[in-house]
Each structure stands twice: as structure tokens, then as C-alpha cells.
PDB file of C-alpha atoms in Angstrom:
ATOM      1  CA  MET A   1      16.292  86.243-132.050  1.00 40.00           C
ATOM      2  CA  ALA A   2      15.884  84.365-135.304  1.00 43.00           C
ATOM      3  CA  ASP A   3      13.620  81.326-135.687  1.00 54.00           C
ATOM      4  CA  ALA A   4      16.555  78.976-136.295  1.00 51.00           C
ATOM      5  CA  PRO A   5      18.268  77.651-133.153  1.00 62.00           C
ATOM      6  CA  GLN A   6      21.034  79.932-131.989  1.00 70.00           C
ATOM      7  CA  ASN A   7      24.401  78.685-130.813  1.00 80.00           C
ATOM      8  CA  ASP A   8      26.299  79.949-127.789  1.00 89.00           C
ATOM      9  CA  LEU A   9      23.258  80.899-125.688  1.00 95.00           C
ATOM     10  CA  ASP A  10      23.232  81.223-121.942  1.00 96.00           C
ATOM     11  CA  VAL A  11      20.202  79.861-120.079  1.00 97.00           C
ATOM     12  CA  ASP A  12      18.480  83.245-119.784  1.00 96.00           C
ATOM     13  CA  ALA A  13      18.763  83.872-123.551  1.00 95.00           C
ATOM     14  CA  PHE A  14      17.637  80.291-124.221  1.00 95.00           C
ATOM     15  CA  LEU A  15      14.499  80.723-122.092  1.00 95.00           C
ATOM     16  CA  ARG A  16      13.616  83.906-123.999  1.00 94.00           C
ATOM     17  CA  TRP A  17      14.262  82.109-127.304  1.00 93.00           C
ATOM     18  CA  ALA A  18      12.276  78.981-126.329  1.00 91.00           C
ATOM     19  CA  GLU A  19       9.201  80.724-124.899  1.00 90.00           C
ATOM     20  CA  GLY A  20       6.183  79.989-127.076  1.00 84.00           C
ATOM     21  CA  ARG A  21       8.231  77.898-129.499  1.00 88.00           C
ATOM     22  CA  ASP A  22       6.809  74.602-130.782  1.00 89.00           C
ATOM     23  CA  GLY A  23       8.354  71.414-129.467  1.00 88.00           C
ATOM     24  CA  ARG A  24      10.342  70.696-126.338  1.00 90.00           C
ATOM     25  CA  TRP A  25      13.898  71.995-126.086  1.00 94.00           C
ATOM     26  CA  GLU A  26      16.925  71.613-123.842  1.00 95.00           C
ATOM     27  CA  LEU A  27      20.119  73.667-123.843  1.00 96.00           C
ATOM     28  CA  ARG A  28      23.368  71.728-124.219  1.00 95.00           C
ATOM     29  CA  ASP A  29      26.612  73.677-123.929  1.00 94.00           C
ATOM     30  CA  GLY A  30      24.948  76.803-125.315  1.00 95.00           C
ATOM     31  CA  ARG A  31      23.118  75.060-128.163  1.00 95.00           C
ATOM     32  CA  PRO A  32      19.331  74.447-128.207  1.00 95.00           C
ATOM     33  CA  VAL A  33      18.511  70.796-128.862  1.00 93.00           C
ATOM     34  CA  MET A  34      14.986  69.712-129.786  1.00 91.00           C
ATOM     35  CA  MET A  35      13.778  66.692-127.877  1.00 91.00           C
ATOM     36  CA  ALA A  36      12.670  63.691-129.938  1.00 87.00           C
ATOM     37  CA  PRO A  37       9.051  62.564-130.208  1.00 89.00           C
ATOM     38  CA  GLU A  38       8.041  59.962-127.623  1.00 92.00           C
ATOM     39  CA  ARG A  39       6.737  56.421-127.915  1.00 94.00           C
ATOM     40  CA  ALA A  40       3.339  55.773-126.310  1.00 95.00           C
ATOM     41  CA  LEU A  41       4.912  53.639-123.560  1.00 96.00           C
ATOM     42  CA  HIS A  42       7.315  56.470-122.718  1.00 95.00           C
ATOM     43  CA  ALA A  43       4.466  58.999-122.478  1.00 96.00           C
ATOM     44  CA  LEU A  44       2.317  56.708-120.336  1.00 97.00           C
ATOM     45  CA  THR A  45       5.219  55.897-117.993  1.00 98.00           C
ATOM     46  CA  LYS A  46       5.977  59.589-117.638  1.00 97.00           C
ATOM     47  CA  TYR A  47       2.332  60.252-116.769  1.00 98.00           C
ATOM     48  CA  ALA A  48       2.249  57.368-114.258  1.00 98.00           C
ATOM     49  CA  ALA A  49       5.370  58.741-112.546  1.00 98.00           C
ATOM     50  CA  GLN A  50       3.889  62.230-112.413  1.00 98.00           C
ATOM     51  CA  GLU A  51       0.649  60.928-110.903  1.00 98.00           C
ATOM     52  CA  SER A  52       2.543  58.777-108.388  1.00 98.00           C
ATOM     53  CA  LEU A  53       4.661  61.711-107.212  1.00 98.00           C
ATOM     54  CA  LYS A  54       1.657  64.054-107.072  1.00 98.00           C
ATOM     55  CA  ALA A  55      -0.271  61.563-104.932  1.00 98.00           C
ATOM     56  CA  ALA A  56       2.758  61.027-102.662  1.00 98.00           C
ATOM     57  CA  VAL A  57       3.070  64.785-102.089  1.00 98.00           C
ATOM     58  CA  GLN A  58      -0.633  65.000-101.234  1.00 98.00           C
ATOM     59  CA  ARG A  59      -0.483  62.006 -98.851  1.00 98.00           C
ATOM     60  CA  ALA A  60       2.540  63.453 -97.057  1.00 98.00           C
ATOM     61  CA  GLY A  61       0.924  66.874 -96.678  1.00 97.00           C
ATOM     62  CA  LEU A  62       4.220  68.573 -97.466  1.00 96.00           C
ATOM     63  CA  PRO A  63       4.604  72.069 -98.944  1.00 96.00           C
ATOM     64  CA  CYS A  64       5.978  70.500-102.129  1.00 97.00           C
ATOM     65  CA  ARG A  65       4.698  70.438-105.681  1.00 97.00           C
ATOM     66  CA  MET A  66       5.155  67.972-108.509  1.00 98.00           C
ATOM     67  CA  PHE A  67       5.710  69.523-111.913  1.00 98.00           C
ATOM     68  CA  PRO A  68       5.337  67.509-115.118  1.00 97.00           C
ATOM     69  CA  ASP A  69       7.654  67.879-118.098  1.00 94.00           C
ATOM     70  CA  GLY A  70       7.928  71.385-119.438  1.00 91.00           C
ATOM     71  CA  MET A  71       9.879  72.954-116.584  1.00 96.00           C
ATOM     72  CA  THR A  72      13.503  73.960-117.141  1.00 97.00           C
ATOM     73  CA  VAL A  73      16.233  73.020-114.665  1.00 98.00           C
ATOM     74  CA  ARG A  74      19.376  75.151-115.003  1.00 98.00           C
ATOM     75  CA  ILE A  75      22.485  72.996-114.676  1.00 98.00           C
ATOM     76  CA  GLY A  76      25.051  75.646-115.497  1.00 97.00           C
ATOM     77  CA  ALA A  77      25.391  78.948-117.331  1.00 97.00           C
ATOM     78  CA  ARG A  78      24.937  77.287-120.744  1.00 96.00           C
ATOM     79  CA  THR A  79      23.127  74.028-119.931  1.00 97.00           C
ATOM     80  CA  ALA A  80      19.510  73.416-118.945  1.00 98.00           C
ATOM     81  CA  PHE A  81      17.479  70.201-118.935  1.00 97.00           C
ATOM     82  CA  GLU A  82      13.760  69.484-118.989  1.00 96.00           C
ATOM     83  CA  PRO A  83      13.100  66.415-116.825  1.00 97.00           C
ATOM     84  CA  ASP A  84      10.016  64.252-117.319  1.00 97.00           C
ATOM     85  CA  ALA A  85       8.871  65.144-113.791  1.00 98.00           C
ATOM     86  CA  LEU A  86      10.242  66.894-110.739  1.00 98.00           C
ATOM     87  CA  VAL A  87       9.335  67.737-107.169  1.00 98.00           C
ATOM     88  CA  VAL A  88      10.256  71.025-105.541  1.00 98.00           C
ATOM     89  CA  CYS A  89       9.785  72.082-101.895  1.00 97.00           C
ATOM     90  CA  PRO A  90       8.327  74.601-101.415  1.00 95.00           C
ATOM     91  CA  SER A  91       6.390  75.363-104.570  1.00 92.00           C
ATOM     92  CA  PRO A  92       7.688  78.461-106.378  1.00 93.00           C
ATOM     93  CA  PRO A  93       5.678  81.569-105.499  1.00 92.00           C
ATOM     94  CA  ASP A  94       5.569  82.696-109.147  1.00 93.00           C
ATOM     95  CA  LEU A  95       3.688  80.123-111.204  1.00 93.00           C
ATOM     96  CA  GLY A  96       4.501  82.156-114.318  1.00 93.00           C
ATOM     97  CA  THR A  97       8.070  80.867-114.157  1.00 94.00           C
ATOM     98  CA  MET A  98       9.571  78.545-116.783  1.00 94.00           C
ATOM     99  CA  GLU A  99      12.425  77.474-114.510  1.00 96.00           C
ATOM    100  CA  ILE A 100      12.649  75.465-111.296  1.00 97.00           C
ATOM    101  CA  PRO A 101      16.007  76.328-109.704  1.00 93.00           C
ATOM    102  CA  ASN A 102      15.912  73.953-106.742  1.00 97.00           C
ATOM    103  CA  PRO A 103      14.283  70.572-107.478  1.00 98.00           C
ATOM    104  CA  VAL A 104      14.556  67.914-104.784  1.00 98.00           C
ATOM    105  CA  ILE A 105      13.512  64.986-107.003  1.00 98.00           C
ATOM    106  CA  VAL A 106      14.022  64.686-110.763  1.00 98.00           C
ATOM    107  CA  VAL A 107      12.702  61.924-113.018  1.00 98.00           C
ATOM    108  CA  GLU A 108      13.711  60.844-116.504  1.00 98.00           C
ATOM    109  CA  VAL A 109      12.069  58.051-118.512  1.00 97.00           C
ATOM    110  CA  LEU A 110      14.502  56.107-120.688  1.00 95.00           C
ATOM    111  CA  SER A 111      14.070  55.930-124.424  1.00 91.00           C
ATOM    112  CA  PRO A 112      16.443  54.449-126.996  1.00 87.00           C
ATOM    113  CA  SER A 113      17.656  57.906-128.018  1.00 85.00           C
ATOM    114  CA  THR A 114      18.208  59.289-124.489  1.00 87.00           C
ATOM    115  CA  ALA A 115      19.551  56.401-122.403  1.00 91.00           C
ATOM    116  CA  ALA A 116      23.217  57.402-122.615  1.00 90.00           C
ATOM    117  CA  ASP A 117      22.457  61.001-121.628  1.00 93.00           C
ATOM    118  CA  ASP A 118      20.119  59.976-118.801  1.00 93.00           C
ATOM    119  CA  HIS A 119      22.787  57.720-117.280  1.00 95.00           C
ATOM    120  CA  GLY A 120      25.670  60.105-117.996  1.00 94.00           C
ATOM    121  CA  VAL A 121      25.492  63.856-118.526  1.00 95.00           C
ATOM    122  CA  LYS A 122      22.122  64.205-116.768  1.00 96.00           C
ATOM    123  CA  LEU A 123      23.173  62.116-113.760  1.00 97.00           C
ATOM    124  CA  ASP A 124      26.242  64.307-113.347  1.00 97.00           C
ATOM    125  CA  GLY A 125      24.330  67.507-114.115  1.00 97.00           C
ATOM    126  CA  TYR A 126      21.404  66.963-111.775  1.00 98.00           C
ATOM    127  CA  PHE A 127      23.656  66.065-108.850  1.00 98.00           C
ATOM    128  CA  SER A 128      25.752  69.176-109.484  1.00 97.00           C
ATOM    129  CA  LEU A 129      22.734  70.987-107.978  1.00 98.00           C
ATOM    130  CA  THR A 130      22.886  70.884-104.186  1.00 97.00           C
ATOM    131  CA  SER A 131      19.083  70.760-103.946  1.00 98.00           C
ATOM    132  CA  VAL A 132      18.777  67.434-105.793  1.00 98.00           C
ATOM    133  CA  GLU A 133      18.454  64.541-103.373  1.00 98.00           C
ATOM    134  CA  HIS A 134      16.954  61.910-105.710  1.00 98.00           C
ATOM    135  CA  TYR A 135      17.228  61.157-109.410  1.00 98.00           C
ATOM    136  CA  LEU A 136      14.890  58.447-110.680  1.00 98.00           C
ATOM    137  CA  ILE A 137      15.519  56.852-114.065  1.00 98.00           C
ATOM    138  CA  LEU A 138      12.600  54.741-115.241  1.00 98.00           C
ATOM    139  CA  ASP A 139      13.051  51.968-117.804  1.00 97.00           C
ATOM    140  CA  PRO A 140       9.537  51.381-119.151  1.00 97.00           C
ATOM    141  CA  ASP A 141      10.484  48.338-121.250  1.00 95.00           C
ATOM    142  CA  ARG A 142      11.917  46.396-118.301  1.00 96.00           C
ATOM    143  CA  ARG A 143       9.756  48.072-115.616  1.00 97.00           C
ATOM    144  CA  VAL A 144      12.876  48.931-113.619  1.00 98.00           C
ATOM    145  CA  MET A 145      13.574  52.045-111.552  1.00 98.00           C
ATOM    146  CA  ILE A 146      17.175  53.119-111.128  1.00 98.00           C
ATOM    147  CA  TRP A 147      17.217  55.273-108.016  1.00 98.00           C
ATOM    148  CA  HIS A 148      20.198  57.527-107.457  1.00 98.00           C
ATOM    149  CA  ARG A 149      20.229  59.390-104.160  1.00 98.00           C
ATOM    150  CA  ARG A 150      22.614  61.751-102.485  1.00 98.00           C
ATOM    151  CA  GLY A 151      24.450  59.908 -99.721  1.00 96.00           C
ATOM    152  CA  ARG A 152      26.722  61.332 -97.043  1.00 93.00           C
ATOM    153  CA  GLU A 153      29.870  60.892 -99.122  1.00 94.00           C
ATOM    154  CA  ALA A 154      28.747  59.676-102.547  1.00 96.00           C
ATOM    155  CA  ILE A 155      25.787  59.143-104.828  1.00 97.00           C
ATOM    156  CA  GLU A 156      24.140  55.830-103.913  1.00 98.00           C
ATOM    157  CA  THR A 157      22.322  53.701-106.478  1.00 98.00           C
ATOM    158  CA  ARG A 158      19.555  51.142-106.060  1.00 98.00           C
ATOM    159  CA  ILE A 159      17.745  49.136-108.713  1.00 98.00           C
ATOM    160  CA  LEU A 160      14.093  48.588-107.860  1.00 98.00           C
ATOM    161  CA  ARG A 161      11.384  46.497-109.482  1.00 97.00           C
ATOM    162  CA  GLU A 162       8.832  46.494-106.676  1.00 97.00           C
ATOM    163  CA  GLY A 163       8.229  47.544-103.105  1.00 98.00           C
ATOM    164  CA  LEU A 164       7.922  50.828-101.284  1.00 98.00           C
ATOM    165  CA  LEU A 165      10.081  53.758-102.369  1.00 98.00           C
ATOM    166  CA  ARG A 166      10.932  56.192 -99.540  1.00 98.00           C
ATOM    167  CA  LEU A 167      12.241  59.527-100.756  1.00 98.00           C
ATOM    168  CA  ASP A 168      13.583  61.292 -97.683  1.00 96.00           C
ATOM    169  CA  PRO A 169      14.068  64.175 -97.828  1.00 97.00           C
ATOM    170  CA  PRO A 170      11.454  65.445 -98.438  1.00 98.00           C
ATOM    171  CA  GLY A 171       9.489  62.564 -96.847  1.00 98.00           C
ATOM    172  CA  LEU A 172       7.502  60.977 -99.677  1.00 97.00           C
ATOM    173  CA  GLU A 173       6.507  57.340-100.111  1.00 98.00           C
ATOM    174  CA  ALA A 174       5.130  55.522-103.146  1.00 98.00           C
ATOM    175  CA  GLN A 175       4.996  51.997-104.475  1.00 98.00           C
ATOM    176  CA  VAL A 176       7.521  51.418-107.257  1.00 98.00           C
ATOM    177  CA  ALA A 177       4.809  49.774-109.375  1.00 98.00           C
ATOM    178  CA  THR A 178       2.823  53.025-109.476  1.00 98.00           C
ATOM    179  CA  PHE A 179       5.567  54.637-111.577  1.00 98.00           C
ATOM    180  CA  PHE A 180       4.849  52.246-114.448  1.00 98.00           C
ATOM    181  CA  VAL A 181       1.994  51.535-116.816  1.00 93.00           C
ATOM    182  CA  THR A 182      -0.444  48.851-115.779  1.00 84.00           C
ATOM    183  CA  GLU A 183      -1.971  46.870-118.597  1.00 70.00           C
TER     184      GLU A 183
END
């Protein structure tokens, strides 16, 4: 494929196109979209969330794995997102993969350029996957976690600023504060 982004790609063609390419990319309705550079607070919040989830997996002793940003989650034939962190149970047997097909937990950190997508198309897209039980949206400026979880009949939402977060399934616990940067 050419170096310029192609239009009308399916996810398999996108993954071939994106492999080894500079920058971070998502696929939106068949079109590769480069992700914007991040503010320092965004990057540090993302790292804190990744560390918090990794520690929670280790404490729980579950056959799960936290993956940082860089992994592709296929939403549909022509749409794929790259969350800021995710947890999958069990860990994929092939660590050469670029795609996690069955995340249980996905995390996005808000930024001014992504807030509408994180609360809209990504919320809808992630919960279109039957494996997704929890979608955490972190607002680093306000230190607020918006926790969407799959309920019996609908997606339930909680807004958390502190306290213990229980993500069941798969059976993880972490303090909300550990998802944010400490000064």
C-alpha cells in the first residue's frame, strides 16, 4: 500500500498498513486517522491507569493481562480503536499480535480533542463487543473517573472521585486515586 493513508480499508488491511508506521492510528469507517499528540498530564494519567490495572491484576492472581496503548480493538469490519489501556482475560497466547479481540476492561483518558468521541462513538463501539464489561473514562483535569459497566439490561454509569473501584468480572479492585497523577 502507499505511504499516504488509504480510504475504505477493512481492519485487516488497516493492520497491515499501520504495522511499523510512525505515530498512533485508529480506523474510522474505513479511513485511518492519526491520533493527536498528548499533553504531559494525559500521558501521566494514562501511565497511572496502566500501572493501577497491572497491580490489580497481580493482586487478584487472575489469568488476565493489562496492555498499555498500542493494541488495536476491532469494533466492526471497518472500525478499530486503540484504547489507552485494556485488560483481557486470559492473555492472548500469541504476543506477536497487534489486536486484542476480547477486552474485558477498556480505558480512555480524556483530552480536549477526544472528549466527544470518548463519550459517544467509543462508548457505543466498545459496548458493541460482548466481552467488554467495563469502560473507564478518566478526566485528568478534574480527577474524575466515569465508569460505564454492563448491567443486566442496560449500561450503568457511575462518576467516581475517590474510593475503591471493584471491577467484577473479572474480579479486580483498585483505589480510584491510583488512576490519576499524584503531585
